[in-house]
Amino acid sequence: MIRTRIAGIGKYLPGRVVRNDDLQTVMDTSDEWIQERTGIQERRYGTKHQETTTTMAAQAARIAIERAGITPEDIDFILFATLSPDYYFPGCGVLLQRELGITKTSVGAMDIRNQCTGFVYGLATGDQFIRSGMYRNILLVGAEMHSMGLDFTTRGRNVTVIFGDGAGAVVLQPTEEPGKGILANRLHSDGTHAEKLAFINPGAHGGYHNKYLDEPVDYGYGNETYGGIFLTDKMMEEAMTFPYMDGPFVFKMAVQKFPEVIQEVLGEAGVTAADLGMLIPHQANLRISQFVQRTLRLRDDQVWNNIQKYGNTTAASVPIALCEALEAGAIRDGDLVCLAAFGSGFTWGANLLRWG
Ligand code: COA
């Protein structure tokens, strides 16, 4: 039986460390508030004008490719998850192909727009292509350059302090080793609350979704017959071009959905939480991870947390944490590993794999 294994993994965290105290110099916040509510002590920001989501992805990808014992030219499919792409279009998949110097055009490149669950969705997607036999070397990356799109004033503090930049990448290959590889995937979505965690402008919505909001928003549209509604002066002047998050609402949903979807993949594989070697939760908030740990009655050594150092790196958080746990020797051959994420959409999901 063919299953999908992670044959190589890499991560990249940019060098610039931004501590909570640093943010305090540009907005009304405090180290105490941030640590108490989120567990975050510091995060990394990429170097503007030199690094992008794509270049960070390439750094992580080169390590993953080397560890898989292949070359970039061996990659036959690229899956790229991000919410902070270099361009609105084309997506980062083709930019990464170019950055890695992959010249063959038989490689496919696909972008995944699932925010915090992008990597988990990507792993489930890559798994299908491997098991069907269509591809043998899939490069899956999650990468974010959040620092380019955040509001660094007090107005944006509830969102800005949480997010950091970084990238994680894996190479997926088929394995026939009994019991090894991806055992189960579960993916969910519920668009009811799409605007509770969203980056809305600029966009082609034209105000249509106002009917789903408690309070309609005036985006400053004129009487344009053609164009002029993607980005208005008002959006710029009134700082409507930043992410919005209803933090408490997102928190409540996350602590409910994380344990549910983890139990689903465990149940599908006929195992229990006690059997887990390692749970890698998307690093959204340390309090969310701790809540999930308590709900599933997991020991400290069964859950990997690194949000303290990197903040929430959205699509990159799961592969970065997985890579770090492996490099620390916290995951061994044959361990049962669960990856789980919840985020904007809302979407949530989990993958269960037997390492090796
Ligand atoms: N520094 C200082 N004060 C801040 C702040 C900051 N960075 N951000 C918000 N505040 C203030 C608020 O303005 C509010 O003040 P008020 O009571 O005077 O109105 C107060 O702190 C409490 O805000 P609230 O949003 O209720 O705090 P919270 O306890 O819910 O914590 C989050 C906020 C964002 C940390 C929390 O809701 C959370 O983590 N939610 C989930 C976020 C998440 O996981 N997002 C990613 C999903 S993938």
Coordinates of C-alpha atoms and ligand atoms in Angstrom, one line a residue:
M1 CA 0.0 0.0 0.0
I2 CA 1.4 3.4 -1.0
R3 CA 1.3 6.2 1.6
T4 CA 2.9 9.6 1.7
R5 CA 5.9 10.4 3.9
I6 CA 7.7 13.6 4.7
A7 CA 11.1 12.8 3.2
G8 CA 12.8 16.2 4.0
I9 CA 11.9 19.2 6.0
G10 CA 13.4 22.7 6.4
K11 CA 12.6 26.0 8.0
Y12 CA 13.7 29.6 7.7
L13 CA 13.3 32.4 10.2
P14 CA 14.6 35.8 9.2
G15 CA 17.3 37.3 11.4
R16 CA 15.6 40.4 12.7
V17 CA 14.3 39.7 16.2
V18 CA 11.5 42.0 17.3
R19 CA 10.8 41.8 21.1
N20 CA 7.6 43.0 22.7
D21 CA 9.4 45.9 24.1
D22 CA 10.3 47.0 20.6
L23 CA 6.6 47.2 19.6
Q24 CA 6.0 49.2 22.7
T25 CA 8.0 52.0 21.1
V26 CA 5.5 52.4 18.2
M27 CA 2.1 51.5 19.8
D28 CA 0.4 51.4 23.2
T29 CA 1.1 47.9 24.3
S30 CA 3.3 46.1 26.9
D31 CA 5.4 43.0 27.2
E32 CA 3.2 42.0 30.1
W33 CA -0.1 42.2 28.1
I34 CA 1.3 40.4 25.1
Q35 CA 2.9 37.6 27.2
E36 CA -0.1 37.1 29.4
R37 CA -2.7 37.0 26.6
T38 CA -0.6 35.1 23.9
G39 CA 2.6 33.7 25.4
I40 CA 4.6 35.6 22.7
Q41 CA 8.0 37.1 23.8
E42 CA 9.4 37.9 20.4
R43 CA 8.9 37.4 16.7
R44 CA 11.0 37.7 13.5
Y45 CA 10.6 40.2 10.7
G46 CA 12.1 39.8 7.2
T47 CA 14.3 42.4 5.7
K48 CA 12.2 44.8 3.6
H49 CA 13.3 45.2 0.0
Q50 CA 15.5 42.1 0.2
E51 CA 13.3 39.3 1.6
T52 CA 9.8 38.3 0.5
T53 CA 7.5 35.4 1.2
T54 CA 9.0 33.7 -1.8
T55 CA 12.6 34.2 -0.9
M56 CA 12.0 32.9 2.7
A57 CA 10.1 29.9 1.2
A58 CA 13.1 29.2 -1.1
Q59 CA 15.5 29.2 1.9
A60 CA 13.3 26.6 3.7
A61 CA 12.7 24.6 0.5
R62 CA 16.4 24.2 -0.3
I63 CA 17.0 22.6 3.1
A64 CA 14.0 20.3 2.7
I65 CA 15.1 19.3 -0.8
E66 CA 18.7 18.6 0.4
R67 CA 17.5 16.5 3.3
A68 CA 15.2 14.5 1.0
G69 CA 18.3 13.7 -1.0
I70 CA 17.1 15.2 -4.3
T71 CA 17.7 18.3 -6.3
P72 CA 15.2 21.2 -7.1
E73 CA 14.9 19.8 -10.7
D74 CA 13.5 16.5 -9.2
I75 CA 10.5 18.4 -7.8
D76 CA 7.4 17.6 -9.9
F77 CA 4.8 19.6 -8.1
I78 CA 4.8 22.8 -5.9
L79 CA 2.1 23.6 -3.3
F80 CA 2.5 27.0 -1.8
A81 CA 0.4 28.1 1.2
T82 CA 0.4 31.8 2.1
L83 CA -1.9 34.7 2.9
S84 CA 0.9 37.3 2.3
P85 CA 1.9 36.6 -1.3
D86 CA 4.5 38.8 -3.1
Y87 CA 1.9 39.7 -5.7
Y88 CA -1.9 39.6 -5.8
F89 CA -1.3 37.5 -8.9
P90 CA 0.5 35.4 -10.1
G91 CA 0.8 33.3 -6.9
C92 CA 4.0 32.4 -5.1
G93 CA 4.2 28.9 -6.5
V94 CA 5.6 30.0 -9.8
L95 CA 7.8 32.6 -8.1
L96 CA 9.3 29.9 -6.0
Q97 CA 9.8 27.7 -9.0
R98 CA 11.9 30.5 -10.6
E99 CA 13.7 31.3 -7.3
L100 CA 14.8 27.6 -7.0
G101 CA 15.9 27.6 -10.6
I102 CA 13.5 24.8 -11.7
T103 CA 13.5 25.2 -15.4
K104 CA 11.4 22.3 -16.5
T105 CA 7.8 23.2 -17.4
S106 CA 6.4 19.8 -16.5
V107 CA 6.4 20.9 -12.8
G108 CA 3.0 22.0 -11.6
A109 CA 2.6 25.0 -9.2
M110 CA -0.5 25.6 -7.1
D111 CA -1.2 28.2 -4.5
I112 CA -3.3 27.5 -1.4
R113 CA -5.3 30.3 0.2
N114 CA -6.3 28.8 3.5
Q115 CA -4.4 31.1 5.9
C116 CA -3.5 29.3 9.1
T117 CA -4.7 25.9 7.9
G118 CA -2.8 26.3 4.6
F119 CA -0.1 23.7 5.4
V120 CA -2.6 21.2 6.8
Y121 CA -4.8 21.5 3.7
G122 CA -1.6 21.3 1.5
L123 CA -0.5 18.1 3.2
A124 CA -3.8 16.5 2.6
T125 CA -3.8 17.7 -1.0
G126 CA -0.2 16.5 -1.6
D127 CA -1.1 13.2 -0.1
Q128 CA -3.8 12.6 -2.7
F129 CA -1.4 13.3 -5.6
I130 CA 1.2 11.0 -4.1
R131 CA -1.2 8.1 -3.4
S132 CA -2.8 8.4 -6.8
G133 CA 0.7 8.0 -8.3
M134 CA 0.5 11.3 -10.2
Y135 CA 3.6 12.8 -8.5
R136 CA 6.6 11.4 -6.6
N137 CA 8.4 14.6 -5.3
I138 CA 6.0 17.3 -4.1
L139 CA 7.4 20.5 -2.5
L140 CA 4.9 21.9 0.0
V141 CA 5.7 25.2 1.7
G142 CA 4.0 27.5 4.1
A143 CA 5.5 31.0 4.2
E144 CA 4.5 34.5 5.4
M145 CA 5.9 38.0 5.3
H146 CA 3.3 39.5 7.6
S147 CA 5.4 42.4 8.7
M148 CA 4.8 44.1 5.3
G149 CA 1.0 44.3 5.8
L150 CA 0.4 45.1 9.5
D151 CA -0.8 48.3 11.2
F152 CA 2.0 49.5 13.4
T153 CA -0.1 51.9 15.3
T154 CA -2.2 51.4 18.5
R155 CA -5.3 51.0 16.2
G156 CA -3.9 47.7 15.0
R157 CA -2.3 46.4 18.2
N158 CA -4.6 43.4 18.8
V159 CA -3.5 41.9 15.5
T160 CA 0.0 43.2 14.9
V161 CA 1.6 42.0 18.1
I162 CA 0.6 38.4 17.3
F163 CA 2.1 37.8 13.9
G164 CA 5.6 37.1 12.7
D165 CA 7.5 36.2 9.5
G166 CA 9.0 32.8 8.5
A167 CA 8.8 29.8 6.3
G168 CA 8.6 26.0 6.5
A169 CA 8.9 23.4 3.7
V170 CA 8.6 19.7 3.2
V171 CA 9.2 17.3 0.4
L172 CA 6.6 14.6 0.1
Q173 CA 7.4 11.2 -1.4
P174 CA 5.6 7.8 -1.6
T175 CA 6.5 5.0 0.9
E176 CA 5.5 1.4 1.0
E177 CA 6.9 0.8 4.5
P178 CA 4.0 -0.8 6.5
G179 CA 2.3 1.6 8.8
K180 CA 4.4 4.6 8.0
G181 CA 3.4 7.9 6.4
I182 CA 0.1 9.9 6.5
L183 CA -2.6 7.8 8.1
A184 CA -5.5 10.3 8.1
N185 CA -6.5 13.8 7.0
R186 CA -9.6 15.8 8.0
L187 CA -10.5 19.2 6.6
H188 CA -13.4 21.5 7.6
S189 CA -14.8 24.9 6.7
D190 CA -17.6 27.2 7.8
G191 CA -17.9 30.4 5.9
T192 CA -20.5 31.8 8.2
H193 CA -18.0 34.0 10.1
A194 CA -15.7 34.8 7.1
E195 CA -15.3 38.5 8.2
K196 CA -14.4 37.7 11.9
L197 CA -10.7 37.2 10.8
A198 CA -10.1 38.8 7.4
F199 CA -8.0 41.1 5.2
I200 CA -10.8 42.6 3.1
N201 CA -9.3 45.6 1.2
P202 CA -8.1 46.0 -1.5
G203 CA -10.5 43.5 -3.1
A204 CA -13.1 43.1 -5.7
H205 CA -16.0 42.7 -3.3
G206 CA -17.5 46.1 -4.1
G207 CA -19.4 46.1 -0.8
Y208 CA -21.4 43.1 -1.7
H209 CA -20.7 41.3 1.6
N210 CA -22.1 44.1 3.7
K211 CA -25.3 42.1 4.0
Y212 CA -23.4 39.6 6.2
L213 CA -22.0 42.3 8.6
D214 CA -23.7 43.5 11.7
E215 CA -23.0 47.1 10.6
P216 CA -22.7 47.9 6.9
V217 CA -19.3 49.5 6.0
D218 CA -18.9 52.6 3.8
Y219 CA -15.9 51.8 1.6
G220 CA -16.0 55.2 -0.1
Y221 CA -17.2 54.1 -3.5
G222 CA -18.2 56.7 -6.1
N223 CA -20.4 56.2 -9.1
E224 CA -17.8 54.3 -11.1
T225 CA -19.1 52.3 -14.0
Y226 CA -15.8 50.7 -14.7
G227 CA -13.1 49.9 -12.1
G228 CA -12.1 52.2 -9.3
I229 CA -13.7 49.9 -6.7
F230 CA -10.8 47.7 -5.9
L231 CA -9.0 50.3 -3.8
T232 CA -10.6 53.6 -2.9
D233 CA -9.1 56.7 -1.4
K234 CA -11.2 56.2 1.8
M235 CA -9.8 52.7 2.3
M236 CA -6.3 54.2 2.3
E237 CA -7.1 57.3 4.3
E238 CA -9.1 55.4 7.0
A239 CA -6.7 52.5 7.3
M240 CA -9.2 49.9 6.0
T241 CA -6.3 48.0 4.3
F242 CA -5.2 46.0 7.3
P243 CA -6.3 42.7 8.8
Y244 CA -9.2 42.6 11.1
M245 CA -9.7 40.1 13.9
D246 CA -12.4 39.6 16.5
G247 CA -9.9 38.0 18.9
P248 CA -12.3 36.7 21.6
F249 CA -14.6 35.2 19.0
V250 CA -11.8 33.5 17.2
F251 CA -10.4 32.2 20.5
K252 CA -13.7 30.5 21.4
M253 CA -14.0 28.8 18.0
A254 CA -10.4 27.6 18.1
V255 CA -10.6 25.9 21.5
Q256 CA -13.6 24.0 20.3
K257 CA -12.5 23.0 16.8
F258 CA -8.9 22.0 17.6
P259 CA -9.7 19.1 19.9
E260 CA -12.7 18.0 17.7
V261 CA -10.7 17.6 14.5
I262 CA -7.7 16.0 16.4
Q263 CA -10.1 13.4 17.8
E264 CA -11.4 12.8 14.3
V265 CA -8.1 11.9 12.8
L266 CA -7.2 9.8 15.8
G267 CA -10.5 8.0 15.6
E268 CA -10.1 7.4 11.9
A269 CA -6.7 5.7 12.5
G270 CA -8.1 3.7 15.5
V271 CA -5.7 5.3 18.1
T272 CA -6.2 7.7 21.0
A273 CA -4.5 10.9 22.2
A274 CA -2.5 8.8 24.7
D275 CA -0.8 7.1 21.7
L276 CA 0.5 10.5 20.3
G277 CA 4.2 11.0 20.2
M278 CA 3.8 14.6 19.3
L279 CA 1.0 17.1 18.6
I280 CA 2.1 20.1 16.5
P281 CA -0.7 22.6 16.8
H282 CA -0.8 25.7 14.6
Q283 CA 0.9 28.4 16.8
A284 CA -2.0 30.8 17.2
N285 CA -1.8 31.6 20.9
L286 CA -0.1 29.7 23.7
R287 CA -3.3 29.8 25.7
I288 CA -5.2 28.0 22.9
S289 CA -2.5 25.3 22.7
Q290 CA -2.6 24.8 26.5
F291 CA -6.3 24.5 26.4
V292 CA -6.1 21.9 23.7
Q293 CA -3.4 20.0 25.7
R294 CA -5.6 19.9 28.8
T295 CA -8.7 18.9 26.9
L296 CA -6.8 15.9 25.3
R297 CA -5.0 15.2 28.6
L298 CA -1.6 15.3 26.9
R299 CA 1.7 15.6 28.7
D300 CA 4.0 18.6 28.1
D301 CA 6.4 16.4 26.0
Q302 CA 3.5 15.5 23.7
V303 CA 2.9 19.1 22.5
W304 CA 5.3 21.4 20.7
N305 CA 5.0 25.1 21.3
N306 CA 7.4 27.8 19.9
I307 CA 5.0 30.8 19.6
Q308 CA 7.1 32.4 22.4
K309 CA 9.9 32.9 19.9
Y310 CA 8.2 33.3 16.5
G311 CA 4.7 34.6 17.1
N312 CA 2.0 33.3 14.8
T313 CA 3.5 32.7 11.4
T314 CA 0.1 31.5 9.9
A315 CA 0.8 29.0 7.0
A316 CA 4.4 28.6 8.1
S317 CA 3.8 27.8 11.8
V318 CA 3.1 24.1 11.5
P319 CA 6.1 23.2 9.3
I320 CA 8.4 25.4 11.3
A321 CA 7.3 23.8 14.6
L322 CA 7.5 20.3 13.1
C323 CA 11.0 21.0 11.8
E324 CA 12.1 22.4 15.1
A325 CA 10.7 19.4 17.0
L326 CA 12.5 17.0 14.7
E327 CA 15.8 18.9 15.0
A328 CA 15.5 18.8 18.8
G329 CA 15.1 15.0 18.6
A330 CA 11.6 15.2 20.1
I331 CA 10.1 13.1 17.3
R332 CA 11.6 9.6 16.7
D333 CA 11.1 7.1 14.0
G334 CA 7.8 5.3 14.4
D335 CA 6.2 8.1 16.5
L336 CA 2.6 9.1 15.9
V337 CA 2.5 12.8 14.9
C338 CA -0.6 14.9 14.6
L339 CA -0.6 18.3 12.9
A340 CA -3.6 20.5 13.5
A341 CA -4.7 24.0 12.6
F342 CA -7.6 26.4 12.9
G343 CA -7.9 29.8 11.3
S344 CA -9.6 32.4 9.1
G345 CA -12.5 31.2 7.0
F346 CA -13.1 29.6 9.3
T347 CA -11.2 26.5 8.2
W348 CA -9.7 23.9 10.4
G349 CA -8.1 20.5 9.8
A350 CA -5.7 17.9 11.0
N351 CA -3.2 15.3 9.6
L352 CA -2.1 12.2 11.4
L353 CA 1.1 10.5 10.4
R354 CA 3.5 7.7 11.6
W355 CA 7.0 9.2 11.3
G356 CA 9.6 7.5 9.3
Ligands
COA1 N1 -1.7 45.6 24.0 C1 -2.4 46.1 25.0 N2 -3.7 46.1 25.0 C2 -4.4 45.5 24.0 C3 -3.7 45.0 22.9 C4 -2.3 45.0 22.9 N3 -1.5 44.5 21.9 N4 -4.6 44.5 22.0 C5 -5.8 44.7 22.5 N5 -5.7 45.3 23.7 C6 -6.8 45.7 24.6 C7 -8.1 45.9 24.0 O1 -8.2 47.1 23.4 C8 -9.0 45.7 25.1 O2 -9.1 46.9 25.8 P1 -10.5 47.4 26.5 O3 -10.8 46.3 27.5 O4 -10.1 48.7 27.1 O5 -11.4 47.5 25.4 C9 -8.3 44.7 26.0 O6 -7.0 44.7 25.6 C10 -8.9 43.3 25.9 O7 -9.0 42.9 24.5 P2 -9.5 41.5 24.1 O8 -9.5 41.5 22.6 O9 -10.8 41.2 24.7 O10 -8.4 40.6 24.7 P3 -8.3 39.0 24.7 O11 -8.1 38.6 26.1 O12 -9.4 38.4 24.0 O13 -6.9 38.8 24.0 C11 -6.2 38.1 21.8 C12 -6.8 39.2 22.6 C13 -6.2 38.6 20.4 C14 -4.8 37.8 22.3 C15 -7.1 36.9 21.9 O14 -8.4 37.2 21.7 C16 -6.7 35.8 21.0 O15 -5.6 35.3 21.0 N6 -7.6 35.4 20.1 C17 -7.3 34.4 19.1 C18 -6.5 35.0 18.1 C19 -6.0 34.0 17.1 O16 -5.7 32.8 17.5 N7 -5.8 34.4 15.9 C20 -5.3 33.6 14.9 C21 -6.2 32.5 14.6 S1 -5.4 31.5 13.5

